PDB file of C-alpha atoms in Angstrom:
ATOM      1  CA  MET A 155       0.932 -17.198 -27.392  1.00 98.00           C
ATOM      2  CA  ARG A 156       0.748 -20.851 -26.017  1.00 98.00           C
ATOM      3  CA  ILE A 157      -0.409 -22.450 -23.166  1.00 98.00           C
ATOM      4  CA  ARG A 158       0.583 -25.682 -21.821  1.00 97.00           C
ATOM      5  CA  LEU A 159      -0.790 -27.959 -18.604  1.00 98.00           C
ATOM      6  CA  GLU A 160       1.676 -29.229 -17.136  1.00 96.00           C
ATOM      7  CA  ARG A 161       1.748 -31.942 -13.992  1.00 97.00           C
ATOM      8  CA  PHE A 162       4.946 -32.384 -11.724  1.00 98.00           C
ATOM      9  CA  PRO A 163       4.514 -35.725  -9.050  1.00 97.00           C
ATOM     10  CA  LEU A 164       6.061 -34.917  -5.682  1.00 97.00           C
ATOM     11  CA  ALA A 165       8.805 -36.721  -4.124  1.00 95.00           C
ATOM     12  CA  ALA A 166       6.629 -37.279  -0.961  1.00 93.00           C
ATOM     13  CA  PRO A 167       3.299 -36.132  -0.014  1.00 92.00           C
ATOM     14  CA  PHE A 168       2.951 -32.257   1.094  1.00 93.00           C
ATOM     15  CA  ARG A 169       0.668 -31.821   3.978  1.00 90.00           C
ATOM     16  CA  ILE A 170      -0.468 -28.729   5.578  1.00 90.00           C
ATOM     17  CA  SER A 171      -3.574 -27.992   7.635  1.00 83.00           C
ATOM     18  CA  ARG A 172      -6.300 -27.989   4.966  1.00 82.00           C
ATOM     19  CA  GLY A 173      -5.046 -30.703   2.626  1.00 86.00           C
ATOM     20  CA  ILE A 174      -2.481 -32.637   1.071  1.00 89.00           C
ATOM     21  CA  ARG A 175      -1.042 -32.731  -2.461  1.00 91.00           C
ATOM     22  CA  THR A 176       1.093 -35.108  -4.270  1.00 95.00           C
ATOM     23  CA  VAL A 177       1.332 -33.131  -7.502  1.00 96.00           C
ATOM     24  CA  ALA A 178       1.895 -29.863  -8.451  1.00 97.00           C
ATOM     25  CA  GLU A 179      -0.216 -28.924 -11.502  1.00 97.00           C
ATOM     26  CA  ILE A 180       1.011 -25.602 -13.519  1.00 98.00           C
ATOM     27  CA  VAL A 181      -0.237 -23.770 -16.335  1.00 98.00           C
ATOM     28  CA  GLU A 182       2.469 -22.153 -18.064  1.00 98.00           C
ATOM     29  CA  VAL A 183       2.426 -19.436 -21.206  1.00 98.00           C
ATOM     30  CA  GLU A 184       4.911 -18.848 -23.665  1.00 98.00           C
ATOM     31  CA  LEU A 185       5.362 -16.225 -25.774  1.00 98.00           C
ATOM     32  CA  GLN A 186       7.252 -15.845 -28.993  1.00 97.00           C
ATOM     33  CA  VAL A 187       8.086 -13.093 -31.128  1.00 96.00           C
ATOM     34  CA  ASP A 188      10.701 -12.928 -33.764  1.00 95.00           C
ATOM     35  CA  GLY A 189      11.999 -15.880 -32.816  1.00 94.00           C
ATOM     36  CA  VAL A 190      12.625 -14.915 -28.927  1.00 95.00           C
ATOM     37  CA  THR A 191      10.447 -16.637 -26.495  1.00 96.00           C
ATOM     38  CA  GLY A 192       9.307 -15.423 -22.991  1.00 97.00           C
ATOM     39  CA  ARG A 193       8.043 -17.888 -20.659  1.00 98.00           C
ATOM     40  CA  GLY A 194       5.814 -17.773 -17.414  1.00 98.00           C
ATOM     41  CA  GLU A 195       4.404 -20.277 -15.196  1.00 98.00           C
ATOM     42  CA  SER A 196       1.461 -19.794 -12.153  1.00 98.00           C
ATOM     43  CA  VAL A 197      -0.194 -22.422  -9.896  1.00 98.00           C
ATOM     44  CA  PRO A 198      -4.051 -21.822 -10.138  1.00 97.00           C
ATOM     45  CA  TYR A 199      -5.300 -22.330  -6.136  1.00 94.00           C
ATOM     46  CA  THR A 200      -8.551 -23.558  -4.901  1.00 92.00           C
ATOM     47  CA  ARG A 201      -8.018 -21.538  -1.752  1.00 92.00           C
ATOM     48  CA  TYR A 202      -8.827 -18.615  -4.404  1.00 94.00           C
ATOM     49  CA  GLY A 203     -11.444 -20.552  -6.499  1.00 95.00           C
ATOM     50  CA  GLU A 204      -8.947 -21.122  -9.300  1.00 97.00           C
ATOM     51  CA  THR A 205      -8.730 -24.250 -11.477  1.00 97.00           C
ATOM     52  CA  LEU A 206      -6.600 -25.192 -14.065  1.00 97.00           C
ATOM     53  CA  ASP A 207      -9.760 -24.449 -16.476  1.00 97.00           C
ATOM     54  CA  SER A 208     -10.577 -21.316 -15.261  1.00 98.00           C
ATOM     55  CA  VAL A 209      -6.899 -19.931 -15.163  1.00 98.00           C
ATOM     56  CA  VAL A 210      -6.745 -21.089 -18.837  1.00 98.00           C
ATOM     57  CA  ASP A 211      -9.703 -19.651 -19.789  1.00 98.00           C
ATOM     58  CA  GLN A 212      -8.981 -16.310 -18.239  1.00 98.00           C
ATOM     59  CA  ILE A 213      -5.853 -15.946 -20.082  1.00 98.00           C
ATOM     60  CA  GLU A 214      -7.582 -17.253 -23.561  1.00 98.00           C
ATOM     61  CA  GLU A 215      -9.926 -14.104 -22.933  1.00 98.00           C
ATOM     62  CA  ILE A 216      -6.784 -11.921 -23.781  1.00 98.00           C
ATOM     63  CA  ARG A 217      -5.375 -13.796 -26.191  1.00 98.00           C
ATOM     64  CA  SER A 218      -6.032 -11.130 -29.203  1.00 97.00           C
ATOM     65  CA  ALA A 219      -4.820  -8.469 -27.005  1.00 98.00           C
ATOM     66  CA  VAL A 220      -1.589 -10.362 -26.315  1.00 97.00           C
ATOM     67  CA  GLN A 221      -1.021 -11.132 -29.829  1.00 94.00           C
ATOM     68  CA  THR A 222      -1.822  -7.176 -30.679  1.00 96.00           C
ATOM     69  CA  GLY A 223       1.162  -6.394 -28.713  1.00 95.00           C
ATOM     70  CA  LEU A 224      -0.350  -6.201 -24.716  1.00 97.00           C
ATOM     71  CA  ASP A 225       2.166  -4.691 -22.385  1.00 97.00           C
ATOM     72  CA  ARG A 226       2.772  -5.222 -18.847  1.00 97.00           C
ATOM     73  CA  ALA A 227       1.248  -2.119 -17.746  1.00 97.00           C
ATOM     74  CA  GLY A 228      -1.858  -2.942 -19.926  1.00 98.00           C
ATOM     75  CA  LEU A 229      -2.290  -6.445 -18.790  1.00 98.00           C
ATOM     76  CA  GLN A 230      -2.869  -5.111 -15.099  1.00 97.00           C
ATOM     77  CA  ALA A 231      -5.856  -3.707 -16.679  1.00 96.00           C
ATOM     78  CA  LEU A 232      -7.157  -6.810 -17.998  1.00 98.00           C
ATOM     79  CA  LEU A 233      -6.851  -9.244 -15.593  1.00 98.00           C
ATOM     80  CA  PRO A 234      -7.425  -9.297 -11.924  1.00 98.00           C
ATOM     81  CA  PRO A 235      -4.369 -10.483  -9.704  1.00 98.00           C
ATOM     82  CA  GLY A 236      -4.375 -14.498  -9.373  1.00 98.00           C
ATOM     83  CA  ALA A 237      -2.614 -17.126 -11.316  1.00 98.00           C
ATOM     84  CA  ALA A 238      -3.910 -16.149 -14.675  1.00 98.00           C
ATOM     85  CA  ARG A 239      -2.317 -12.923 -14.588  1.00 98.00           C
ATOM     86  CA  ASN A 240       0.950 -14.041 -13.215  1.00 98.00           C
ATOM     87  CA  ALA A 241       1.546 -16.619 -15.656  1.00 98.00           C
ATOM     88  CA  VAL A 242       1.302 -13.905 -18.885  1.00 98.00           C
ATOM     89  CA  ASP A 243       3.162 -11.238 -16.603  1.00 98.00           C
ATOM     90  CA  CYS A 244       6.137 -13.033 -15.775  1.00 98.00           C
ATOM     91  CA  ALA A 245       6.357 -14.613 -19.908  1.00 98.00           C
ATOM     92  CA  LEU A 246       5.893 -10.424 -20.644  1.00 98.00           C
ATOM     93  CA  TRP A 247       9.160  -9.828 -18.390  1.00 98.00           C
ATOM     94  CA  ASP A 248      11.210 -12.861 -19.871  1.00 97.00           C
ATOM     95  CA  LEU A 249      10.354 -11.839 -23.100  1.00 97.00           C
ATOM     96  CA  ASN A 250      11.112  -8.224 -23.009  1.00 96.00           C
ATOM     97  CA  VAL A 251      14.473  -8.976 -21.119  1.00 95.00           C
ATOM     98  CA  LYS A 252      15.584 -11.133 -23.804  1.00 94.00           C
ATOM     99  CA  GLN A 253      14.341  -8.530 -26.705  1.00 94.00           C
ATOM    100  CA  GLY A 254      16.960  -6.395 -24.765  1.00 92.00           C
ATOM    101  CA  LEU A 255      14.306  -4.187 -23.443  1.00 92.00           C
ATOM    102  CA  ASP A 256      13.810  -3.273 -19.717  1.00 91.00           C
ATOM    103  CA  VAL A 257      17.314  -5.127 -18.829  1.00 89.00           C
ATOM    104  CA  ASP A 258      18.455  -2.675 -15.949  1.00 91.00           C
ATOM    105  CA  LEU A 259      14.763  -3.192 -14.267  1.00 93.00           C
ATOM    106  CA  LEU A 260      16.089  -6.383 -13.341  1.00 94.00           C
ATOM    107  CA  SER A 261      18.723  -7.417 -11.160  1.00 92.00           C
ATOM    108  CA  ALA A 262      21.255 -10.554 -11.351  1.00 90.00           C
ATOM    109  CA  PRO A 263      20.193 -12.934  -9.110  1.00 93.00           C
ATOM    110  CA  GLN A 264      22.312 -14.277  -6.397  1.00 93.00           C
ATOM    111  CA  PRO A 265      22.559 -17.345  -4.379  1.00 96.00           C
ATOM    112  CA  VAL A 266      20.121 -16.563  -0.836  1.00 97.00           C
ATOM    113  CA  ALA A 267      19.304 -18.583   2.212  1.00 98.00           C
ATOM    114  CA  THR A 268      15.732 -20.195   1.760  1.00 98.00           C
ATOM    115  CA  ALA A 269      13.381 -21.525   4.179  1.00 98.00           C
ATOM    116  CA  LEU A 270      12.925 -25.473   3.929  1.00 98.00           C
ATOM    117  CA  THR A 271       9.497 -26.604   4.896  1.00 98.00           C
ATOM    118  CA  ILE A 272       8.507 -29.626   7.395  1.00 97.00           C
ATOM    119  CA  GLY A 273       4.935 -30.558   6.760  1.00 96.00           C
ATOM    120  CA  VAL A 274       2.089 -31.511   8.934  1.00 96.00           C
ATOM    121  CA  ASP A 275       2.498 -34.914  10.358  1.00 96.00           C
ATOM    122  CA  THR A 276       2.961 -36.740  13.312  1.00 97.00           C
ATOM    123  CA  PRO A 277       5.393 -35.096  16.061  1.00 98.00           C
ATOM    124  CA  ALA A 278       7.852 -38.022  15.666  1.00 98.00           C
ATOM    125  CA  ALA A 279       7.467 -37.982  12.088  1.00 97.00           C
ATOM    126  CA  MET A 280       8.512 -33.996  12.105  1.00 98.00           C
ATOM    127  CA  GLU A 281      11.301 -34.402  14.163  1.00 98.00           C
ATOM    128  CA  ARG A 282      12.728 -36.825  12.048  1.00 98.00           C
ATOM    129  CA  GLU A 283      12.447 -34.355   8.975  1.00 97.00           C
ATOM    130  CA  ALA A 284      13.756 -31.985  11.536  1.00 98.00           C
ATOM    131  CA  ALA A 285      16.838 -33.796  12.203  1.00 98.00           C
ATOM    132  CA  LYS A 286      17.832 -33.702   8.538  1.00 98.00           C
ATOM    133  CA  LEU A 287      17.507 -29.848   8.848  1.00 98.00           C
ATOM    134  CA  ALA A 288      19.492 -29.248  11.735  1.00 98.00           C
ATOM    135  CA  ASN A 289      22.411 -27.461  10.167  1.00 97.00           C
ATOM    136  CA  VAL A 290      20.564 -25.082   7.573  1.00 98.00           C
ATOM    137  CA  PRO A 291      19.746 -21.347   8.115  1.00 98.00           C
ATOM    138  CA  VAL A 292      15.945 -21.383   8.218  1.00 98.00           C
ATOM    139  CA  ILE A 293      13.065 -23.903   8.543  1.00 98.00           C
ATOM    140  CA  LYS A 294       9.377 -23.417   8.124  1.00 98.00           C
ATOM    141  CA  VAL A 295       7.304 -25.621  10.018  1.00 98.00           C
ATOM    142  CA  LYS A 296       3.400 -26.559   9.098  1.00 97.00           C
ATOM    143  CA  VAL A 297       1.274 -27.260  11.813  1.00 97.00           C
ATOM    144  CA  ALA A 298      -2.385 -28.028  12.307  1.00 96.00           C
ATOM    145  CA  ALA A 299      -4.629 -27.031  15.208  1.00 96.00           C
ATOM    146  CA  GLN A 300      -3.794 -30.068  16.766  1.00 96.00           C
ATOM    147  CA  GLN A 301      -0.573 -31.475  18.636  1.00 97.00           C
ATOM    148  CA  VAL A 302       0.795 -28.021  18.087  1.00 98.00           C
ATOM    149  CA  GLU A 303       3.127 -27.890  21.103  1.00 98.00           C
ATOM    150  CA  GLU A 304       4.122 -31.140  20.922  1.00 98.00           C
ATOM    151  CA  SER A 305       5.039 -30.925  17.129  1.00 98.00           C
ATOM    152  CA  LEU A 306       6.914 -27.429  17.655  1.00 98.00           C
ATOM    153  CA  CYS A 307       8.922 -28.954  20.721  1.00 98.00           C
ATOM    154  CA  ALA A 308       9.896 -32.039  18.393  1.00 98.00           C
ATOM    155  CA  VAL A 309      11.181 -29.906  15.954  1.00 98.00           C
ATOM    156  CA  ARG A 310      12.961 -27.561  17.949  1.00 98.00           C
ATOM    157  CA  ARG A 311      14.732 -30.081  19.709  1.00 98.00           C
ATOM    158  CA  ALA A 312      15.982 -31.752  16.679  1.00 98.00           C
ATOM    159  CA  ALA A 313      17.192 -28.632  14.924  1.00 98.00           C
ATOM    160  CA  PRO A 314      17.841 -26.015  17.629  1.00 98.00           C
ATOM    161  CA  LEU A 315      19.878 -23.558  15.322  1.00 98.00           C
ATOM    162  CA  PRO A 316      17.972 -22.994  12.523  1.00 98.00           C
ATOM    163  CA  ARG A 317      15.457 -19.894  12.434  1.00 98.00           C
ATOM    164  CA  MET A 318      12.111 -21.504  12.968  1.00 98.00           C
ATOM    165  CA  ILE A 319       8.858 -19.938  10.929  1.00 98.00           C
ATOM    166  CA  VAL A 320       5.546 -21.478  12.185  1.00 98.00           C
ATOM    167  CA  ASP A 321       2.456 -21.558   9.322  1.00 98.00           C
ATOM    168  CA  PRO A 322      -0.772 -22.707  10.516  1.00 97.00           C
ATOM    169  CA  ASN A 323      -2.287 -22.091   7.398  1.00 96.00           C
ATOM    170  CA  GLU A 324      -5.643 -20.098   8.982  1.00 97.00           C
ATOM    171  CA  SER A 325      -5.946 -23.069  11.183  1.00 97.00           C
ATOM    172  CA  TRP A 326      -5.915 -21.415  14.749  1.00 98.00           C
ATOM    173  CA  ASP A 327      -8.394 -19.066  16.426  1.00 97.00           C
ATOM    174  CA  ILE A 328      -7.427 -16.085  18.577  1.00 97.00           C
ATOM    175  CA  GLY A 329      -7.722 -17.787  21.711  1.00 97.00           C
ATOM    176  CA  MET A 330      -5.365 -20.593  20.567  1.00 97.00           C
ATOM    177  CA  LEU A 331      -2.922 -17.988  19.299  1.00 98.00           C
ATOM    178  CA  GLN A 332      -2.832 -15.931  22.725  1.00 97.00           C
ATOM    179  CA  ASP A 333      -2.547 -19.369  24.368  1.00 97.00           C
ATOM    180  CA  LEU A 334       0.812 -20.307  22.361  1.00 98.00           C
ATOM    181  CA  GLN A 335       2.846 -16.966  22.705  1.00 98.00           C
ATOM    182  CA  PRO A 336       4.665 -18.424  25.832  1.00 98.00           C
ATOM    183  CA  LEU A 337       5.494 -21.452  23.639  1.00 98.00           C
ATOM    184  CA  LEU A 338       6.331 -19.337  20.467  1.00 98.00           C
ATOM    185  CA  GLU A 339       8.985 -16.903  22.377  1.00 98.00           C
ATOM    186  CA  ASP A 340      10.617 -19.975  24.229  1.00 98.00           C
ATOM    187  CA  LEU A 341      10.867 -21.927  20.847  1.00 98.00           C
ATOM    188  CA  ASP A 342      12.572 -18.517  19.857  1.00 98.00           C
ATOM    189  CA  VAL A 343      10.060 -18.763  16.637  1.00 98.00           C
ATOM    190  CA  ALA A 344      10.850 -15.788  14.433  1.00 98.00           C
ATOM    191  CA  PHE A 345       7.102 -15.221  13.499  1.00 98.00           C
ATOM    192  CA  VAL A 346       3.719 -16.889  12.782  1.00 98.00           C
ATOM    193  CA  GLU A 347       2.807 -17.059   9.467  1.00 98.00           C
ATOM    194  CA  GLN A 348      -1.171 -16.282   8.970  1.00 98.00           C
ATOM    195  CA  PRO A 349      -2.313 -18.034  11.942  1.00 98.00           C
ATOM    196  CA  LEU A 350      -5.980 -17.077  11.483  1.00 98.00           C
ATOM    197  CA  PRO A 351      -8.512 -17.360   8.990  1.00 97.00           C
ATOM    198  CA  SER A 352      -8.324 -13.946   6.326  1.00 97.00           C
ATOM    199  CA  THR A 353     -12.086 -13.259   7.376  1.00 97.00           C
ATOM    200  CA  GLU A 354     -11.187 -13.268  11.124  1.00 97.00           C
ATOM    201  CA  ASP A 355      -7.816 -11.535  11.200  1.00 95.00           C
ATOM    202  CA  GLY A 356      -9.427  -8.484  12.644  1.00 97.00           C
ATOM    203  CA  ALA A 357      -8.734  -9.923  16.119  1.00 97.00           C
ATOM    204  CA  LEU A 358      -5.320  -9.696  15.845  1.00 98.00           C
ATOM    205  CA  ALA A 359      -5.739  -5.624  16.837  1.00 97.00           C
ATOM    206  CA  GLY A 360      -6.062  -6.748  20.161  1.00 87.00           C
ATOM    207  CA  LEU A 361      -3.461  -9.586  20.408  1.00 94.00           C
ATOM    208  CA  VAL A 362      -0.579  -9.198  22.959  1.00 91.00           C
ATOM    209  CA  ARG A 363       1.909 -10.653  20.667  1.00 93.00           C
ATOM    210  CA  ARG A 364       5.427 -11.918  22.018  1.00 97.00           C
ATOM    211  CA  VAL A 365       6.490 -12.773  18.470  1.00 98.00           C
ATOM    212  CA  PRO A 366       5.708 -10.946  15.129  1.00 98.00           C
ATOM    213  CA  VAL A 367       2.877 -12.191  12.677  1.00 98.00           C
ATOM    214  CA  CYS A 368       2.729 -12.438   8.902  1.00 98.00           C
ATOM    215  CA  ALA A 369       0.167 -11.886   6.525  1.00 98.00           C
ATOM    216  CA  ASP A 370      -0.413 -14.695   3.647  1.00 98.00           C
ATOM    217  CA  GLU A 371      -3.731 -15.479   2.655  1.00 97.00           C
ATOM    218  CA  SER A 372      -4.689 -11.958   3.940  1.00 98.00           C
ATOM    219  CA  CYS A 373      -2.047 -10.029   1.857  1.00 98.00           C
ATOM    220  CA  HIS A 374      -2.469 -10.182  -2.242  1.00 98.00           C
ATOM    221  CA  THR A 375      -1.777  -6.797  -3.564  1.00 98.00           C
ATOM    222  CA  ALA A 376      -0.688  -3.164  -2.315  1.00 98.00           C
ATOM    223  CA  ASP A 377      -4.331  -2.234  -2.092  1.00 98.00           C
ATOM    224  CA  ASP A 378      -4.393  -4.624   1.042  1.00 98.00           C
ATOM    225  CA  LEU A 379      -1.739  -2.686   2.923  1.00 98.00           C
ATOM    226  CA  ASP A 380      -3.867  -0.215   4.726  1.00 97.00           C
ATOM    227  CA  ARG A 381      -6.253  -2.884   6.028  1.00 97.00           C
ATOM    228  CA  LEU A 382      -3.619  -4.999   7.556  1.00 98.00           C
ATOM    229  CA  GLU A 383      -1.605  -2.054   9.657  1.00 97.00           C
ATOM    230  CA  GLY A 384      -1.814  -2.805  13.211  1.00 96.00           C
ATOM    231  CA  LEU A 385      -2.874  -6.372  12.402  1.00 98.00           C
ATOM    232  CA  TYR A 386       0.722  -7.883  11.099  1.00 98.00           C
ATOM    233  CA  ASP A 387       3.998  -7.022  10.606  1.00 98.00           C
ATOM    234  CA  ILE A 388       5.124  -8.661   7.850  1.00 98.00           C
ATOM    235  CA  VAL A 389       3.860  -9.533   4.453  1.00 98.00           C
ATOM    236  CA  ASN A 390       4.524 -12.575   2.164  1.00 98.00           C
ATOM    237  CA  ILE A 391       4.625 -11.913  -1.403  1.00 98.00           C
ATOM    238  CA  LYS A 392       3.642 -14.629  -3.700  1.00 98.00           C
ATOM    239  CA  LEU A 393       3.668 -13.908  -7.441  1.00 98.00           C
ATOM    240  CA  ASP A 394       0.715 -16.310  -7.778  1.00 98.00           C
ATOM    241  CA  LYS A 395      -1.260 -14.127  -5.411  1.00 98.00           C
ATOM    242  CA  THR A 396      -0.043 -10.516  -6.904  1.00 98.00           C
ATOM    243  CA  GLY A 397      -0.480 -11.783 -10.323  1.00 98.00           C
ATOM    244  CA  GLY A 398       2.656 -11.216 -11.529  1.00 98.00           C
ATOM    245  CA  LEU A 399       6.060  -9.882 -10.647  1.00 98.00           C
ATOM    246  CA  THR A 400       4.936  -6.460 -12.013  1.00 98.00           C
ATOM    247  CA  GLU A 401       2.258  -6.009  -8.823  1.00 98.00           C
ATOM    248  CA  ALA A 402       5.049  -7.579  -6.653  1.00 98.00           C
ATOM    249  CA  PHE A 403       7.361  -4.758  -7.002  1.00 98.00           C
ATOM    250  CA  SER A 404       4.584  -2.379  -6.230  1.00 98.00           C
ATOM    251  CA  LEU A 405       3.631  -4.349  -3.015  1.00 98.00           C
ATOM    252  CA  LEU A 406       7.544  -4.532  -2.201  1.00 98.00           C
ATOM    253  CA  GLU A 407       7.772  -0.803  -2.435  1.00 98.00           C
ATOM    254  CA  ALA A 408       4.464   0.050  -0.502  1.00 98.00           C
ATOM    255  CA  ALA A 409       5.255  -2.688   2.006  1.00 98.00           C
ATOM    256  CA  ARG A 410       8.790  -0.866   2.938  1.00 98.00           C
ATOM    257  CA  ASN A 411       7.318   2.659   2.840  1.00 98.00           C
ATOM    258  CA  THR A 412       4.679   1.872   5.038  1.00 97.00           C
ATOM    259  CA  GLY A 413       6.820  -0.541   7.435  1.00 97.00           C
ATOM    260  CA  PHE A 414       6.068  -3.745   7.033  1.00 98.00           C
ATOM    261  CA  GLY A 415       8.636  -6.345   6.942  1.00 98.00           C
ATOM    262  CA  VAL A 416       8.613  -8.883   3.804  1.00 98.00           C
ATOM    263  CA  MET A 417       8.759 -12.471   2.973  1.00 98.00           C
ATOM    264  CA  VAL A 418       8.610 -13.623  -0.540  1.00 98.00           C
ATOM    265  CA  GLY A 419       7.210 -17.042  -0.577  1.00 98.00           C
ATOM    266  CA  CYS A 420       5.766 -19.412  -3.150  1.00 97.00           C
ATOM    267  CA  MET A 421       3.294 -22.405  -4.140  1.00 97.00           C
ATOM    268  CA  ILE A 422       4.484 -25.892  -4.994  1.00 97.00           C
ATOM    269  CA  SER A 423       6.053 -25.309  -8.276  1.00 98.00           C
ATOM    270  CA  SER A 424       8.807 -25.775 -10.698  1.00 98.00           C
ATOM    271  CA  SER A 425      11.579 -23.365 -10.801  1.00 98.00           C
ATOM    272  CA  LEU A 426      10.108 -21.404 -13.461  1.00 98.00           C
ATOM    273  CA  SER A 427       8.001 -19.670 -10.817  1.00 98.00           C
ATOM    274  CA  ILE A 428      11.045 -19.292  -8.815  1.00 98.00           C
ATOM    275  CA  ALA A 429      12.845 -17.514 -10.859  1.00 98.00           C
ATOM    276  CA  PRO A 430      11.100 -14.258 -11.421  1.00 98.00           C
ATOM    277  CA  ALA A 431      10.470 -14.472  -7.607  1.00 98.00           C
ATOM    278  CA  LEU A 432      14.268 -14.014  -6.956  1.00 98.00           C
ATOM    279  CA  GLN A 433      13.759 -10.708  -7.815  1.00 97.00           C
ATOM    280  CA  ILE A 434      11.977 -10.092  -4.791  1.00 98.00           C
ATOM    281  CA  ALA A 435      14.193 -12.199  -2.708  1.00 98.00           C
ATOM    282  CA  ALA A 436      16.888  -9.889  -3.072  1.00 95.00           C
ATOM    283  CA  GLN A 437      15.070  -7.068  -1.561  1.00 96.00           C
ATOM    284  CA  ALA A 438      13.217  -9.899   1.349  1.00 98.00           C
ATOM    285  CA  ASP A 439      14.013 -10.220   5.029  1.00 98.00           C
ATOM    286  CA  PHE A 440      12.747 -13.751   4.672  1.00 98.00           C
ATOM    287  CA  VAL A 441      12.728 -16.198   1.864  1.00 98.00           C
ATOM    288  CA  ASP A 442      10.628 -19.374   1.460  1.00 98.00           C
ATOM    289  CA  LEU A 443      10.985 -20.553  -2.106  1.00 98.00           C
ATOM    290  CA  ASP A 444      11.621 -24.360  -2.060  1.00 98.00           C
ATOM    291  CA  GLY A 445       8.679 -25.436  -4.023  1.00 97.00           C
ATOM    292  CA  PRO A 446      10.931 -27.287  -6.276  1.00 98.00           C
ATOM    293  CA  ALA A 447      12.408 -29.088  -3.653  1.00 97.00           C
ATOM    294  CA  TRP A 448       9.250 -31.165  -3.593  1.00 97.00           C
ATOM    295  CA  LEU A 449       9.387 -32.267  -7.137  1.00 98.00           C
ATOM    296  CA  LYS A 450      10.628 -35.578  -8.169  1.00 97.00           C
ATOM    297  CA  HIS A 451      11.872 -33.889 -10.983  1.00 97.00           C
ATOM    298  CA  ASP A 452      12.150 -29.913 -11.913  1.00 98.00           C
ATOM    299  CA  ARG A 453      12.561 -28.315 -14.831  1.00 97.00           C
ATOM    300  CA  ARG A 454      16.339 -28.511 -16.570  1.00 96.00           C
ATOM    301  CA  GLY A 455      18.498 -25.751 -15.610  1.00 96.00           C
ATOM    302  CA  GLY A 456      16.324 -24.784 -12.664  1.00 97.00           C
ATOM    303  CA  ILE A 457      17.381 -23.754  -9.083  1.00 97.00           C
ATOM    304  CA  SER A 458      19.217 -26.272  -6.728  1.00 97.00           C
ATOM    305  CA  ILE A 459      19.356 -25.867  -2.810  1.00 97.00           C
ATOM    306  CA  ARG A 460      22.152 -26.800  -0.951  1.00 96.00           C
ATOM    307  CA  ASN A 461      22.353 -26.910   2.698  1.00 95.00           C
ATOM    308  CA  GLY A 462      19.372 -24.238   2.705  1.00 97.00           C
ATOM    309  CA  GLN A 463      21.081 -21.962   0.166  1.00 98.00           C
ATOM    310  CA  LEU A 464      18.911 -21.350  -2.949  1.00 98.00           C
ATOM    311  CA  ILE A 465      21.067 -21.406  -6.194  1.00 97.00           C
ATOM    312  CA  PRO A 466      19.398 -19.764  -9.096  1.00 97.00           C
ATOM    313  CA  PRO A 467      18.704 -21.290 -12.357  1.00 96.00           C
ATOM    314  CA  ARG A 468      21.308 -21.101 -15.015  1.00 94.00           C
ATOM    315  CA  ALA A 469      22.256 -18.468 -17.552  1.00 91.00           C
ATOM    316  CA  GLY A 470      19.053 -18.313 -20.288  1.00 91.00           C
ATOM    317  CA  PHE A 471      16.849 -20.009 -17.972  1.00 96.00           C
ATOM    318  CA  TRP A 472      14.374 -16.916 -17.287  1.00 96.00           C
ATOM    319  CA  GLY A 473      15.058 -13.330 -18.007  1.00 93.00           C
ATOM    320  CA  SER A 474      18.780 -12.454 -18.374  1.00 73.00           C
ATOM    321  CA  GLY A 475      21.786 -11.767 -16.063  1.00 50.00           C
ATOM    322  CA  ALA A 476      21.478 -14.936 -14.211  1.00 42.00           C
ATOM    323  CA  ILE A 477      24.885 -16.242 -13.132  1.00 39.00           C
ATOM    324  CA  VAL A 478      26.060 -19.785 -14.110  1.00 34.00           C
ATOM    325  CA  GLN A 479      25.383 -22.791 -11.332  1.00 38.00           C
ATOM    326  CA  PRO A 480      28.541 -24.126 -10.021  1.00 35.00           C
ATOM    327  CA  VAL A 481      29.107 -27.548 -11.613  1.00 31.00           C
TER     328      VAL A 481
END
């Protein structure tokens, strides 16, 4: 097992309500058995108390178990949900499939419409960015608690056609969300993603909503769903929260069985994070996998995004059965 830390500079600053990012810091795990290599990637997230060092330490704690044949089921018991387990889990999936195991558990990835993100900025700057995306299928608009109406109206004015997702990243309160309901409806917003802090989302039980609400920071694994019923309409599945593709499949199934809509999302990452997430995207209602689009340079052979359509990686990049990108 090899652990590698990588830094991918962003092409432009990525702003959300809780801060600005200019580089993506990534943990890559590489597993090799008899000349066959499996790779997985994760993005430690300070929102969940993770750092590069803490994630590496977690992975190192299970090195001996991995090197003596730890499988995906055993991994779920050894590490909690989060970035460390994600990197190892996805590396195990890649390794197993390339060994000819579990091939039938993964579908061949296909092109899919993905949301393209507009970061927090001045309304005028957000309007300019929206104009560039006026003809894509879906846009995701990051907002804070200030200038919300001005920002959303500016974006919708420049891009009247795409479906619009609004993401405050926990920066609103219940009064603000209630007051904004008429505006959100008028702007034909598809849903609002995690408007309240996860510690305060019980207030959603009394919300008279005109648009659906999606859980992101409030939903990590299938065990969260019981608490979220009656509060949210949609859940956002991210492999860095579930701790890998194994639990992501479980969350997907449980969400469907309990009537939640499904979104699949990502951190700012390379295509190695996106490739396994495409397995969830194939069955999701909404896809938000544009993380690599923010990088100056992605991994060779990774995804591409054309007019809002995500084209899967080249064959052999991760797993098997990948379609070959058109030249």
